[in-house]
mmCIF file of C-alpha atoms in Angstrom:
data_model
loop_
_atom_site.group_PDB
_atom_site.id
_atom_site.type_symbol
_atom_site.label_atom_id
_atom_site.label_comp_id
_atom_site.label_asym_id
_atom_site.label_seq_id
_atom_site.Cartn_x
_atom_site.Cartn_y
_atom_site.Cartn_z
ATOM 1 C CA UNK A 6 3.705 -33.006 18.112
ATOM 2 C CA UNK A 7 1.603 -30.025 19.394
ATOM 3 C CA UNK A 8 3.048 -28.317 22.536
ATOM 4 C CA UNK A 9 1.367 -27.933 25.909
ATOM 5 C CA UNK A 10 0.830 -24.938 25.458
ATOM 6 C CA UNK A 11 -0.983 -25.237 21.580
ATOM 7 C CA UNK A 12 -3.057 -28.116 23.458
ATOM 8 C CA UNK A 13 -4.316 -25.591 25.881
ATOM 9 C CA UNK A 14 -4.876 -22.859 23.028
ATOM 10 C CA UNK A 15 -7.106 -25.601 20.864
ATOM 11 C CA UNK A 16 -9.086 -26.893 24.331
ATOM 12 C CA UNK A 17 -10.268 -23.515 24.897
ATOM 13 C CA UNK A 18 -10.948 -23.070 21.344
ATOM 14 C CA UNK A 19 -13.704 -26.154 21.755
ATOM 15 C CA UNK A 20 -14.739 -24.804 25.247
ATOM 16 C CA UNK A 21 -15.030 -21.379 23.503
ATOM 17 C CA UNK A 22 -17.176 -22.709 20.329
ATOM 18 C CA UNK A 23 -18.976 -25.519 22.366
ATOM 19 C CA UNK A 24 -20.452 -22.042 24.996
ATOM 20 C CA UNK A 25 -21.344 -20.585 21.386
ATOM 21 C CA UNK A 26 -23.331 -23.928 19.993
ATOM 22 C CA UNK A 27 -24.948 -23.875 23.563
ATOM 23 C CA UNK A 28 -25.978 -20.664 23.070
ATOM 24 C CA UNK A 29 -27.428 -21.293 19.665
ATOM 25 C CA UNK A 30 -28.892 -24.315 20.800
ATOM 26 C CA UNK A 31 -30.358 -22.735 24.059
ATOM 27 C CA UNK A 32 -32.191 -20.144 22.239
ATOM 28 C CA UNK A 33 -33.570 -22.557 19.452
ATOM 29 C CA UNK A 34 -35.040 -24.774 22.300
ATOM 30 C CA UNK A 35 -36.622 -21.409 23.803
ATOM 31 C CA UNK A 36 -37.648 -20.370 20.502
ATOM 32 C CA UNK A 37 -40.410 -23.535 19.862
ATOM 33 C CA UNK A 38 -40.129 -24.782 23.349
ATOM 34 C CA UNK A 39 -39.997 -22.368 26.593
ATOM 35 C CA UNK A 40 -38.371 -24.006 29.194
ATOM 36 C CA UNK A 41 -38.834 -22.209 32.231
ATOM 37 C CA UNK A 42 -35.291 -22.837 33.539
ATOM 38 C CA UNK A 43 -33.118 -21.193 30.837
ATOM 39 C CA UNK A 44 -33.377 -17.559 30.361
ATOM 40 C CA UNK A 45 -36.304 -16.267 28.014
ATOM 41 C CA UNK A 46 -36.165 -16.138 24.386
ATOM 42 C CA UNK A 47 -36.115 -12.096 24.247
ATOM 43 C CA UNK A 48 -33.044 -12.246 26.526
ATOM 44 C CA UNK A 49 -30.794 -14.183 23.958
ATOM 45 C CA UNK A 50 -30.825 -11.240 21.253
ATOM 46 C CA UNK A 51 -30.807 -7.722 21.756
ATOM 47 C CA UNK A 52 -33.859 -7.404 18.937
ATOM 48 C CA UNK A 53 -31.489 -5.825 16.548
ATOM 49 C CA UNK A 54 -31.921 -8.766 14.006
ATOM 50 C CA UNK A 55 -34.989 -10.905 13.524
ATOM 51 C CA UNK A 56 -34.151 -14.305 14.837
ATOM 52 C CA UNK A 57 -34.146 -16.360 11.700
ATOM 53 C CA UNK A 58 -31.613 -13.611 9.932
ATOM 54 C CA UNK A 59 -29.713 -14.574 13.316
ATOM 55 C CA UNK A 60 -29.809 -18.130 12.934
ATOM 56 C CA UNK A 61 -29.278 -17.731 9.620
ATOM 57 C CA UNK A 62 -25.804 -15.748 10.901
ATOM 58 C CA UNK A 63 -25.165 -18.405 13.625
ATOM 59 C CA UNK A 64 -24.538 -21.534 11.698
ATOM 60 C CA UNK A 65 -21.955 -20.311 9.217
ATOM 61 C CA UNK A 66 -19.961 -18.975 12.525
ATOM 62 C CA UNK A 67 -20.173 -22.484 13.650
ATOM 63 C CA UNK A 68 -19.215 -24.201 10.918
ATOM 64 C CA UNK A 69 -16.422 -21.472 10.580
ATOM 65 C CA UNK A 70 -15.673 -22.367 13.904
ATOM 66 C CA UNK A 71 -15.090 -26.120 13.304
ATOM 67 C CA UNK A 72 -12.716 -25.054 9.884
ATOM 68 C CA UNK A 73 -10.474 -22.995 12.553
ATOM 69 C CA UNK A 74 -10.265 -25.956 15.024
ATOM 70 C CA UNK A 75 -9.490 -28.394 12.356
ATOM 71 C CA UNK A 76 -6.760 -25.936 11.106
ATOM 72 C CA UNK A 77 -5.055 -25.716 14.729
ATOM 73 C CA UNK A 78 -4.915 -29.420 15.162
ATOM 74 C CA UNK A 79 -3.297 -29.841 12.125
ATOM 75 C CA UNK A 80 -1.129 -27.267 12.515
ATOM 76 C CA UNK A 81 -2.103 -25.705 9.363
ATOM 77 C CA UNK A 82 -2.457 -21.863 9.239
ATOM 78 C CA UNK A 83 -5.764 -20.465 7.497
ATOM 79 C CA UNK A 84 -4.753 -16.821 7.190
ATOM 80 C CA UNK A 85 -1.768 -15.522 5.002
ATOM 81 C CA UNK A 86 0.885 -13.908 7.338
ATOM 82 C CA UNK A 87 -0.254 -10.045 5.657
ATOM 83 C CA UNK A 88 -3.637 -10.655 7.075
ATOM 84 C CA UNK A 89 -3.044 -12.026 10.731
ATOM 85 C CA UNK A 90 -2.365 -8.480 12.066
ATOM 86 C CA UNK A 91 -5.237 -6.490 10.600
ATOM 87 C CA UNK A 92 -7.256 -9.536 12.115
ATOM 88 C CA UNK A 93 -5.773 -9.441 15.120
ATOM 89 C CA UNK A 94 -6.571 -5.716 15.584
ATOM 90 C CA UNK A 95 -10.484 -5.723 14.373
ATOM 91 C CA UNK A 96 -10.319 -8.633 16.888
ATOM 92 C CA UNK A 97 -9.092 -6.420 19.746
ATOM 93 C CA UNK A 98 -11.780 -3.540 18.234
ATOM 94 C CA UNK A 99 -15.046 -6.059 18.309
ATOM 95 C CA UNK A 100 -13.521 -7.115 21.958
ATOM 96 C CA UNK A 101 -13.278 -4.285 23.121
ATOM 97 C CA UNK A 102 -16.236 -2.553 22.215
ATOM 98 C CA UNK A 103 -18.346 -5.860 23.205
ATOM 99 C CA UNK A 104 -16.676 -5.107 26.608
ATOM 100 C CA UNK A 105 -18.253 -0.798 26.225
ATOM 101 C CA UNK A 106 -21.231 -2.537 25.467
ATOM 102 C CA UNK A 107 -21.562 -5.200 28.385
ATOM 103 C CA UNK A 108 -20.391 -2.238 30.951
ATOM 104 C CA UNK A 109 -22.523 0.475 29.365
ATOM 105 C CA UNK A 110 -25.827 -1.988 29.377
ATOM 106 C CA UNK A 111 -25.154 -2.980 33.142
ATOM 107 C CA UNK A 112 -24.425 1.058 34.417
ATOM 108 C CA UNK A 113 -25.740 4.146 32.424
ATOM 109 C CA UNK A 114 -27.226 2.662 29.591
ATOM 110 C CA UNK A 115 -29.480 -0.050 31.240
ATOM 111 C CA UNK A 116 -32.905 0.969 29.476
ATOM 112 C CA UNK A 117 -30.938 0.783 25.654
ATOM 113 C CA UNK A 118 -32.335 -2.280 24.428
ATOM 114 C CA UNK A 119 -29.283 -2.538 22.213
ATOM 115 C CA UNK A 120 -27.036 -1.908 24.715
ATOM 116 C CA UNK A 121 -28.922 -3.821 27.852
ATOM 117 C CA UNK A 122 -28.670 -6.941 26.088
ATOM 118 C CA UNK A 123 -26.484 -8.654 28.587
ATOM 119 C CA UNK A 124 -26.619 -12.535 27.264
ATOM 120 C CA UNK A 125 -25.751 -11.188 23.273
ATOM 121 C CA UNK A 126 -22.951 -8.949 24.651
ATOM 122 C CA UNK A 127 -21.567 -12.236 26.630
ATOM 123 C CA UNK A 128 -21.645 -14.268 23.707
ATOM 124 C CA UNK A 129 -20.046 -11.917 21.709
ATOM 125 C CA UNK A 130 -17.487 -11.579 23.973
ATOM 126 C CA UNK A 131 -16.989 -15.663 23.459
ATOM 127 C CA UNK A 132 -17.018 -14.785 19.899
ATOM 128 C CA UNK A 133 -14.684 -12.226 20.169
ATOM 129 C CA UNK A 134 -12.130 -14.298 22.658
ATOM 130 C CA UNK A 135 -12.838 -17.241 19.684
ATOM 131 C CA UNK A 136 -11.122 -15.073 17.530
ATOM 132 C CA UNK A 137 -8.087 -13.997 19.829
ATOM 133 C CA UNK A 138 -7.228 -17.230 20.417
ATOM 134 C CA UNK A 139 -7.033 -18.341 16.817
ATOM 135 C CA UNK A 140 -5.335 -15.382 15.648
ATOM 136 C CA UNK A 141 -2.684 -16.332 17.881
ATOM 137 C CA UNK A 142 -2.213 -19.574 17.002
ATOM 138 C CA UNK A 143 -2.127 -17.946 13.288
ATOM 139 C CA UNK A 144 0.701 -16.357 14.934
ATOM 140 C CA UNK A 145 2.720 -18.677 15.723
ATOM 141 C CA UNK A 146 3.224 -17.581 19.778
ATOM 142 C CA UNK A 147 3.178 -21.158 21.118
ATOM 143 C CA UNK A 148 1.256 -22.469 17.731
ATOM 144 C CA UNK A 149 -0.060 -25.745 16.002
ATOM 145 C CA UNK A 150 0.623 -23.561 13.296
ATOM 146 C CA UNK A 151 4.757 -23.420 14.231
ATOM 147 C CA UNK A 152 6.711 -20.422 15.260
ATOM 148 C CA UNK A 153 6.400 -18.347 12.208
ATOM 149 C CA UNK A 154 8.887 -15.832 13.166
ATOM 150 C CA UNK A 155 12.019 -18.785 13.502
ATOM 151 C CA UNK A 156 10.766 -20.461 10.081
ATOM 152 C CA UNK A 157 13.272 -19.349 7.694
ATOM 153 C CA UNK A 158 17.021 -19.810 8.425
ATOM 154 C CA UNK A 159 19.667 -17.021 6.896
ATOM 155 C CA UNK A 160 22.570 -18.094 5.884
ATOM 156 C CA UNK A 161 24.953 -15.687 3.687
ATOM 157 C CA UNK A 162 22.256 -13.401 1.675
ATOM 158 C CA UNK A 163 19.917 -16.178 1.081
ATOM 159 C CA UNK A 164 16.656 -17.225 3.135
ATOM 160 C CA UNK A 165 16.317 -21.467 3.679
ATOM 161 C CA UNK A 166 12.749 -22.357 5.200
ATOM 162 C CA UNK A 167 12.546 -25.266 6.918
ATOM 163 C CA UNK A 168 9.758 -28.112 8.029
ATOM 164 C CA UNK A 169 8.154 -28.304 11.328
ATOM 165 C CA UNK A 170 8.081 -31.512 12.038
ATOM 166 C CA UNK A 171 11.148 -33.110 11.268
ATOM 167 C CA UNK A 172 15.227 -32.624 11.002
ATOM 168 C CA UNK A 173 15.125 -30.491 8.475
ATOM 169 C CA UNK A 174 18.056 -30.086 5.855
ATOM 170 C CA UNK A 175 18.798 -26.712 5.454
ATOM 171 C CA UNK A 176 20.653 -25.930 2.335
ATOM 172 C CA UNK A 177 22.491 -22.512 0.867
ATOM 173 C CA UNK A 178 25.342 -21.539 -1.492
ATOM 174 C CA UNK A 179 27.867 -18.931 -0.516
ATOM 175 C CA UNK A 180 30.709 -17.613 -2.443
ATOM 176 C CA UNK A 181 32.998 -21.039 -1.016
ATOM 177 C CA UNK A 182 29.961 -23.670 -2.689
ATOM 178 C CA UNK A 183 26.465 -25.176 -0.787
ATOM 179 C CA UNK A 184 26.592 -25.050 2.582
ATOM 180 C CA UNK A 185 23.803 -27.643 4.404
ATOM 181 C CA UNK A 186 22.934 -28.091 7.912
ATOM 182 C CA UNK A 187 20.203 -29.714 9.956
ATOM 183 C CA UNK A 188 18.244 -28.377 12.368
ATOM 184 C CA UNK A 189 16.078 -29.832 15.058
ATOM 185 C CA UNK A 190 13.321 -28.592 15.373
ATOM 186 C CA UNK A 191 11.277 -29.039 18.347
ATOM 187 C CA UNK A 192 7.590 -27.721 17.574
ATOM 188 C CA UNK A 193 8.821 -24.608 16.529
ATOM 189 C CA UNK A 194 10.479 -23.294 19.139
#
């Protein structure tokens, strides 16, 4: 059973991906449409792609996007633990220079086409937040995806894993024969 806290991690993980699917959608609809009330085309990219390389770009994150939220609510990690932290930090880099970016375009910068492009550097930042969020349910810090860092058990010289979801049976020999205890485990906590 997920946690609170996981619940709230997944919800904003569909309010994150459903603002990135309206922003894909938004600009598709301005693209053969025009609707006066949503911003203009031009203002969605920052020209540095043509739009159908973008598209072309958009729909794999999407679908990537759907894979992650899948993975959360099942409480099954995507990432191998060696990966999560090198993730986590080009996570924090693409954050944080989307955040140089949005500042930069607003202040000094404001004629850089690039850099001016307010609406890509917001959805980036969604992107980027995405990302965050996933990485640390990969993580295990109040995770689907269980407290990785209390999932193995030490007893004597030997390592016991145990299950998530249940009472686990935890089983190791020392030098006086098997030892086996049961732990409760309650969402990985």
């Amino acid at each position: 059973m997920p946690t609170n806290r996981t619940r709230r991690h997944i919800a904003l993980l569909y309010i994150l991906s459903g603002l990135f699917v309206l922003r894909v959608v938004v600009q598709l609809i301005q693209y053969f449409v025009g609707v006066d009330a949503l911003p203009d085309f031009e203002r969605w990219q920052s020209g540095a792609l043509p739009y159908w390389v973008l598209i072309l770009l958009q729909l794999p994150i999407v679908v990537g996007q759907v894979v992650v939220i899948r993975s959360a609510m099942s409480g099954r990690p995507l990432l191998p633990a060696r990966l999560r932290l090198p993730m986590t930090i080009a996570a924090m880099v693409y954050f944080g220079s989307m955040v140089v970016r949005l500042v930069s375009g607003l202040t000094f910068a404001a004629g850089n086409s690039w850099l001016h492009a307010t609406l890509p550097s917001l959805f980036h930042l969604v992107l980027a937040t995405f990302l965050l969020v996933w990485l640390r349910l990969e993580s295990g810090d109040g995770s689907a995806c269980g407290d990785r860092r209390h999932d193995r058990v030490e007893h004597g010289d030997q390592i016991v894993r145990r299950e998530f979801d249940l009472e686990a049976p935890l089983a190791a020999a020392d030098e006086d024969g098997p030892v086996v205890a049961t732990a409760l485990v309650d969402g990985g906590r």
